Short mmCIF file of C-alpha atoms and ligand atoms in Angstrom, two decimals:
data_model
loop_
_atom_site.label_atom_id
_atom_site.label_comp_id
_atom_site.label_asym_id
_atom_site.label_seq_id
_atom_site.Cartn_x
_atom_site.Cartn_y
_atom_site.Cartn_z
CA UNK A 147 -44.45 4.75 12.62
CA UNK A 148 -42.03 7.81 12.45
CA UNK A 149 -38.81 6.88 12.32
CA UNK A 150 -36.76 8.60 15.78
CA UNK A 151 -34.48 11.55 14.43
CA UNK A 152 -33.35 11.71 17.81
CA UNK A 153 -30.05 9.66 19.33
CA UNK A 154 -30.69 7.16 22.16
CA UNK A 155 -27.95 5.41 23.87
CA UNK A 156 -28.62 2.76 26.09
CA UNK A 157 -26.46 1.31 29.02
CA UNK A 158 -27.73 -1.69 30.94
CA UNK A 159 -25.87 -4.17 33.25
CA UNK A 160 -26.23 -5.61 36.75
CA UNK A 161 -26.69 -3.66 39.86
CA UNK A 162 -24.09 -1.06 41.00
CA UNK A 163 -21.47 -1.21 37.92
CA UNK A 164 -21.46 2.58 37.67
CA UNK A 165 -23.92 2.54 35.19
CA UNK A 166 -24.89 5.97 36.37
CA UNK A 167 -21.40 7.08 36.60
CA UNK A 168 -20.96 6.77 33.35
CA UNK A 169 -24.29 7.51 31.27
CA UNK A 170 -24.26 10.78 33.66
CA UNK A 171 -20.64 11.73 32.37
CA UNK A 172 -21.44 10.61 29.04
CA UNK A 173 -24.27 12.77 28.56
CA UNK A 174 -22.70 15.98 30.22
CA UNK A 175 -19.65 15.42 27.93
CA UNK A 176 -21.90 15.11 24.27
CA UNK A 177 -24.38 17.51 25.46
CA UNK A 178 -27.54 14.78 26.02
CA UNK A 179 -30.03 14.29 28.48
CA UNK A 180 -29.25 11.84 31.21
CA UNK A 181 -32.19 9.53 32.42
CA UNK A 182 -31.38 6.97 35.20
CA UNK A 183 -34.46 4.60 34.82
CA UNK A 184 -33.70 3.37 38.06
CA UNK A 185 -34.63 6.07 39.87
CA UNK A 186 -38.43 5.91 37.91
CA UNK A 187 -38.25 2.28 39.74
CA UNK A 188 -37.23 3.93 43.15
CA UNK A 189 -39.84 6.51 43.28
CA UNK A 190 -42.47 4.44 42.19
CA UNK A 191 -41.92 1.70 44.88
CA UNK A 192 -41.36 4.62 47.47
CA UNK A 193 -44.91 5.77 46.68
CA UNK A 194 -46.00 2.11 46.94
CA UNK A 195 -44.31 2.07 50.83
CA UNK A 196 -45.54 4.84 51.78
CA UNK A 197 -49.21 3.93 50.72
CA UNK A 198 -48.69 0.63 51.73
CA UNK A 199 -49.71 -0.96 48.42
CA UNK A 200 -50.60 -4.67 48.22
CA UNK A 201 -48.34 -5.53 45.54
CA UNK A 202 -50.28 -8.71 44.39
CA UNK A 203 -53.39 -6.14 43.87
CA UNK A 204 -53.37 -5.50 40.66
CA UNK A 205 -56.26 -2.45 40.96
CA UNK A 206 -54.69 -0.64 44.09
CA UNK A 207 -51.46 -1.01 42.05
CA UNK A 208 -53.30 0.57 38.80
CA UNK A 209 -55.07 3.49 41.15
CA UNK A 210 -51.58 4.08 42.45
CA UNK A 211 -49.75 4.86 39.31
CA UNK A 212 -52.79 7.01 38.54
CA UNK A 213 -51.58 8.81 40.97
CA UNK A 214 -47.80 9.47 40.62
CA UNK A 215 -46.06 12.26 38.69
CA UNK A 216 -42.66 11.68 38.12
CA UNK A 217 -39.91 14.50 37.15
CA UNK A 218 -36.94 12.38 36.70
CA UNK A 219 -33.92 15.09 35.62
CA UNK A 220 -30.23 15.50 35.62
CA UNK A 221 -29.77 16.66 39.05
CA UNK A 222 -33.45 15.74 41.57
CA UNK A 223 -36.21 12.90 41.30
CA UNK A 224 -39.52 14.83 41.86
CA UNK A 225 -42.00 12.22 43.01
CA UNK A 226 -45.79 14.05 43.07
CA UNK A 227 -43.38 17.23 43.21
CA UNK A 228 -41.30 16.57 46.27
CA UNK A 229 -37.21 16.09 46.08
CA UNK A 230 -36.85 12.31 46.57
CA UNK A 231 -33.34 12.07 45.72
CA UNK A 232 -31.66 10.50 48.91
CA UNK A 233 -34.52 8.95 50.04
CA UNK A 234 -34.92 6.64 47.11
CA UNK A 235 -31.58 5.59 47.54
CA UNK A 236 -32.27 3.70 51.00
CA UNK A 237 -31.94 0.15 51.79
CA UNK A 238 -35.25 -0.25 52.62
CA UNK A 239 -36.57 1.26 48.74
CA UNK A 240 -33.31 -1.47 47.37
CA UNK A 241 -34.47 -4.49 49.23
CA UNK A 242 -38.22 -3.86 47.71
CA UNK A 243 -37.72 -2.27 44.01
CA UNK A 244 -37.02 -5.35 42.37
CA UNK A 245 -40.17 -6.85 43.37
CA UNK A 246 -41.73 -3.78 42.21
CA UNK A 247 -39.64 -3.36 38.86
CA UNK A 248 -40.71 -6.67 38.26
CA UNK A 249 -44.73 -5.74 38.17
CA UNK A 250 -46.13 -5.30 34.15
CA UNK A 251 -48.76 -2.72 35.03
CA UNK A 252 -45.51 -0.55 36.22
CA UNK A 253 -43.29 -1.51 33.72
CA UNK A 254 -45.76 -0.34 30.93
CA UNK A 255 -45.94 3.33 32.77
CA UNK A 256 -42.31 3.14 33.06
CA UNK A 257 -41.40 2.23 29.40
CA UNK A 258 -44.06 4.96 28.17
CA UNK A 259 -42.21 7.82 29.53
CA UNK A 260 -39.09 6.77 28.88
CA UNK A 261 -39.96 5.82 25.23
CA UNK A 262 -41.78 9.29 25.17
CA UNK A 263 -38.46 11.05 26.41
CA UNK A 264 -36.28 9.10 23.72
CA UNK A 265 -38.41 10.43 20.97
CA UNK A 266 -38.15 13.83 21.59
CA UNK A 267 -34.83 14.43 22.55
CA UNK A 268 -30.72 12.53 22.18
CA UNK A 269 -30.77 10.61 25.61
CA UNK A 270 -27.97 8.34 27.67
CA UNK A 271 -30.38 6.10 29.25
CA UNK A 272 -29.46 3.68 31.84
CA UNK A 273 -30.88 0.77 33.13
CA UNK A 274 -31.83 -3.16 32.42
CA UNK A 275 -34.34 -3.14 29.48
CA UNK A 276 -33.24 0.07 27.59
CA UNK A 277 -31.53 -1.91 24.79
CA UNK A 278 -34.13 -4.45 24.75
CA UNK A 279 -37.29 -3.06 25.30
CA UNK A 280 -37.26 0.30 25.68
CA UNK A 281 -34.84 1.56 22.77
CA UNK A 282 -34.39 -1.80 20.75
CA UNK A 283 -33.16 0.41 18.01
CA UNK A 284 -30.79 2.34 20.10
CA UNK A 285 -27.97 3.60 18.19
CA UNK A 286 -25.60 2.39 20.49
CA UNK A 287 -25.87 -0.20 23.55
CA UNK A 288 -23.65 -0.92 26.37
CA UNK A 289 -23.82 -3.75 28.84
CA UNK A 290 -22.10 -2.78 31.48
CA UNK A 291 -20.51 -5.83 34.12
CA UNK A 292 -18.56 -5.69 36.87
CA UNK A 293 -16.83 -7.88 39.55
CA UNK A 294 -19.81 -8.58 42.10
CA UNK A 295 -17.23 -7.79 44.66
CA UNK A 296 -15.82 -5.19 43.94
CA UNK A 297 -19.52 -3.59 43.13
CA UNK A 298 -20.46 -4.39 46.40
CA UNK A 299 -17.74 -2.40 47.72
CA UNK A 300 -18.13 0.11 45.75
CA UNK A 301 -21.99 0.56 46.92
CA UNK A 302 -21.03 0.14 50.39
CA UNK A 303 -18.41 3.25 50.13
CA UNK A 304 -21.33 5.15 48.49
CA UNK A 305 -23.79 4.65 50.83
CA UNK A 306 -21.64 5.40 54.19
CA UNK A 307 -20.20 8.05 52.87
CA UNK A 308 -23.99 9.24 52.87
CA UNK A 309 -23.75 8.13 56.72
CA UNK A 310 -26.19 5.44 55.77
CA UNK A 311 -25.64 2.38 58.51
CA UNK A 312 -24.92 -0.75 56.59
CA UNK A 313 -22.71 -3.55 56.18
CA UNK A 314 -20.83 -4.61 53.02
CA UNK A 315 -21.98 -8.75 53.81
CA UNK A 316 -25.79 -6.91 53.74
CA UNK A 317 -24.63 -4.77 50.25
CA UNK A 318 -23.19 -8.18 48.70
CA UNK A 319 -26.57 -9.93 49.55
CA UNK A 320 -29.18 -7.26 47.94
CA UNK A 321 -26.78 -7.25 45.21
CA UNK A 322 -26.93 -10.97 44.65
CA UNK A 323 -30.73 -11.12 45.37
CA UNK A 324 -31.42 -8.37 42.67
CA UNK A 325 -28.86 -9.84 39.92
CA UNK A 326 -31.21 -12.83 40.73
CA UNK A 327 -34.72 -10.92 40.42
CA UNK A 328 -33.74 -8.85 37.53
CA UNK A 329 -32.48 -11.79 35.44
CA UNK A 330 -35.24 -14.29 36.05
CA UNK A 331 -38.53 -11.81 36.38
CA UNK A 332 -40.82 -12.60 33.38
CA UNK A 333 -40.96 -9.11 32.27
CA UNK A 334 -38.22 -7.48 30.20
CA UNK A 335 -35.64 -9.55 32.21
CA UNK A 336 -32.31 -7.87 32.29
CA UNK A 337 -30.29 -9.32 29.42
CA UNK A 338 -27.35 -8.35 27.34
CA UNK A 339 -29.29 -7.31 23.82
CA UNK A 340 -27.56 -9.32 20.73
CA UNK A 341 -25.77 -5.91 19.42
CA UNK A 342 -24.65 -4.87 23.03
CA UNK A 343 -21.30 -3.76 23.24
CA UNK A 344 -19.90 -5.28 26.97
CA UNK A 345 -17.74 -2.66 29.23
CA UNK A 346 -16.51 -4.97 31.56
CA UNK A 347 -15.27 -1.93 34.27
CA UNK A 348 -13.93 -4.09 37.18
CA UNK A 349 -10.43 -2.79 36.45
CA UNK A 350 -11.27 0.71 34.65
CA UNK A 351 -11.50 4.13 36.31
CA UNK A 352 -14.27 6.15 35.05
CA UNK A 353 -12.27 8.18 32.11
CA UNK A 354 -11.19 4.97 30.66
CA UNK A 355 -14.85 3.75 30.65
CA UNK A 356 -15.86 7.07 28.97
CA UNK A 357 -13.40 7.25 26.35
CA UNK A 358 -14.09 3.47 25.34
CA UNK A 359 -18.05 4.48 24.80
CA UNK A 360 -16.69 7.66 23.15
CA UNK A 361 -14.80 6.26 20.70
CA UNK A 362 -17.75 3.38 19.79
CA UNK A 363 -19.80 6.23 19.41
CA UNK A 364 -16.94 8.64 17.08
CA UNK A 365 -16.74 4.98 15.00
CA UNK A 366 -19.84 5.11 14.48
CA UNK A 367 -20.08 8.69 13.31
CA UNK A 368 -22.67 9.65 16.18
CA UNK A 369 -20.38 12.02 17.92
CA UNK A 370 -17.17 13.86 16.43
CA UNK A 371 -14.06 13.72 18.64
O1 DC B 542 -30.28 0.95 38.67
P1 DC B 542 -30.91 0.82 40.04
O2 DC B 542 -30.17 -0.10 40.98
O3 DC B 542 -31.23 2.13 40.68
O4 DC B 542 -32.32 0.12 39.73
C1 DC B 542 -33.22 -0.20 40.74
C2 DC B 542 -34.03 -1.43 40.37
O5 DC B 542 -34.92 -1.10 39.30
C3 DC B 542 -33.22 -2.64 39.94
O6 DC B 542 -33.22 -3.64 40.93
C4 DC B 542 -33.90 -3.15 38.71
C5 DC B 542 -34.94 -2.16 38.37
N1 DC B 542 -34.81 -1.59 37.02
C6 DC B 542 -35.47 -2.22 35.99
O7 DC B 542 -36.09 -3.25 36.21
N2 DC B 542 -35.44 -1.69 34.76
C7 DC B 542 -34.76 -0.56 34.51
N3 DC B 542 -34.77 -0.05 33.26
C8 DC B 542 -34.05 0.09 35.55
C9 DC B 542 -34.08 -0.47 36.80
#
């Protein structure tokens, strides 16, 4: 196997730390590519709603992921080529992509592209596998944890701002149920990889969070500062 020339950083963690928030500030800041994994999750089980796919059918699921083309960037989610970005972001797509992120046959798609993004260019990645499965030789890996409280309030702010009607006992459930799903699925369950560095960022504004991955990644001579 060719050894990657190219620099992957991976950030994993629970549900709503701000993983985004900061792998999307990170990577503007160093000059990377941002890829929010999440939203490969989102899209796919939109497509799966929307076709109304039998997730315990293992063929429709297979003919379905046939047919998806994904164009995850910086700023839109292009599922088949249509601007999913707010939609994926719905309650109904967060009460259902666990179950769907939890699936092997999508997993395998999912890890494919991402792999095949990591090897041809420096990426922030975030998600709940990257330093496990996806980039197990990442050069640097962040778990990311946060207060489940004050994540729920921090989705809840997020998501009416976006005039979205829900209620923060409803935010603090999905959260719970997915820290639940993601840790105990049988495939790539979401778990802090052995040389994770944890960014606890209950108490830390976002500038704070960035310079602490900065300066891991200026100590270890990945980035000059
Ligand atoms: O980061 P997020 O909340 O948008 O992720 C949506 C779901 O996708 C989350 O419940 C777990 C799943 N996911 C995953 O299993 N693996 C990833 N690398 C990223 C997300």
């Amino acid at each position: 196997m060719v050894p990657n020339t190219f620099i992957n950083i991976a950030i994993d963690g629970y549900s709503s730390c701000g993983k985004s928030t900061i792998a999307k500030a990170l990577a503007k800041d160093i000059g990377f590519t941002y890829i929010d994994s999440g939203a490969m999750y989102r899209c796919v089980t939109l497509f799966f709603i929307q076709h109304n796919i039998d997730l315990s059918n293992d063929q429709a699921i297979t003919d379905a992921l046939a047919k998806i083309v994904l164009d995850v960037n910086e700023t839109e989610f292009l599922l088949n080529g249509k601007d999913v970005s707010n939609e994926i972001r719905n309650m109904q797509i967060s009460q259902l992509v666990s179950k769907v992120a939890a699936i092997k046959l999508v997993r395998t798609k999912m890890v494919a592209i991402q792999q095949a993004v990591g090897n041809s260019k420096n990426v922030v990645m975030d998600g709940r596998d990257i330093g496990t499965a996806v980039f197990p030789k990442a050069q640097l890996k962040i778990f990311m944890t946060a207060d489940p409280a004050i994540r729920a309030k921090r989705r809840y702010d997020e998501l009416i701002a976006k005039s979205e009607n829900v209620s923060l006992a409803e935010i603090a459930e999905n959260i719970s149920m997915r820290d639940y799903e993601d840790t105990h699925r049988s495939e790539s369950p979401l778990r802090q990889a052995e040389d994770a560095i944890v960014l606890d960022n209950s108490h830390l504004n976002p500038t704070e969070q960035l310079n602490f991955v900065k300066d891991l990644l200026s100590s270890r001579q990945l980035i000059a500062l």
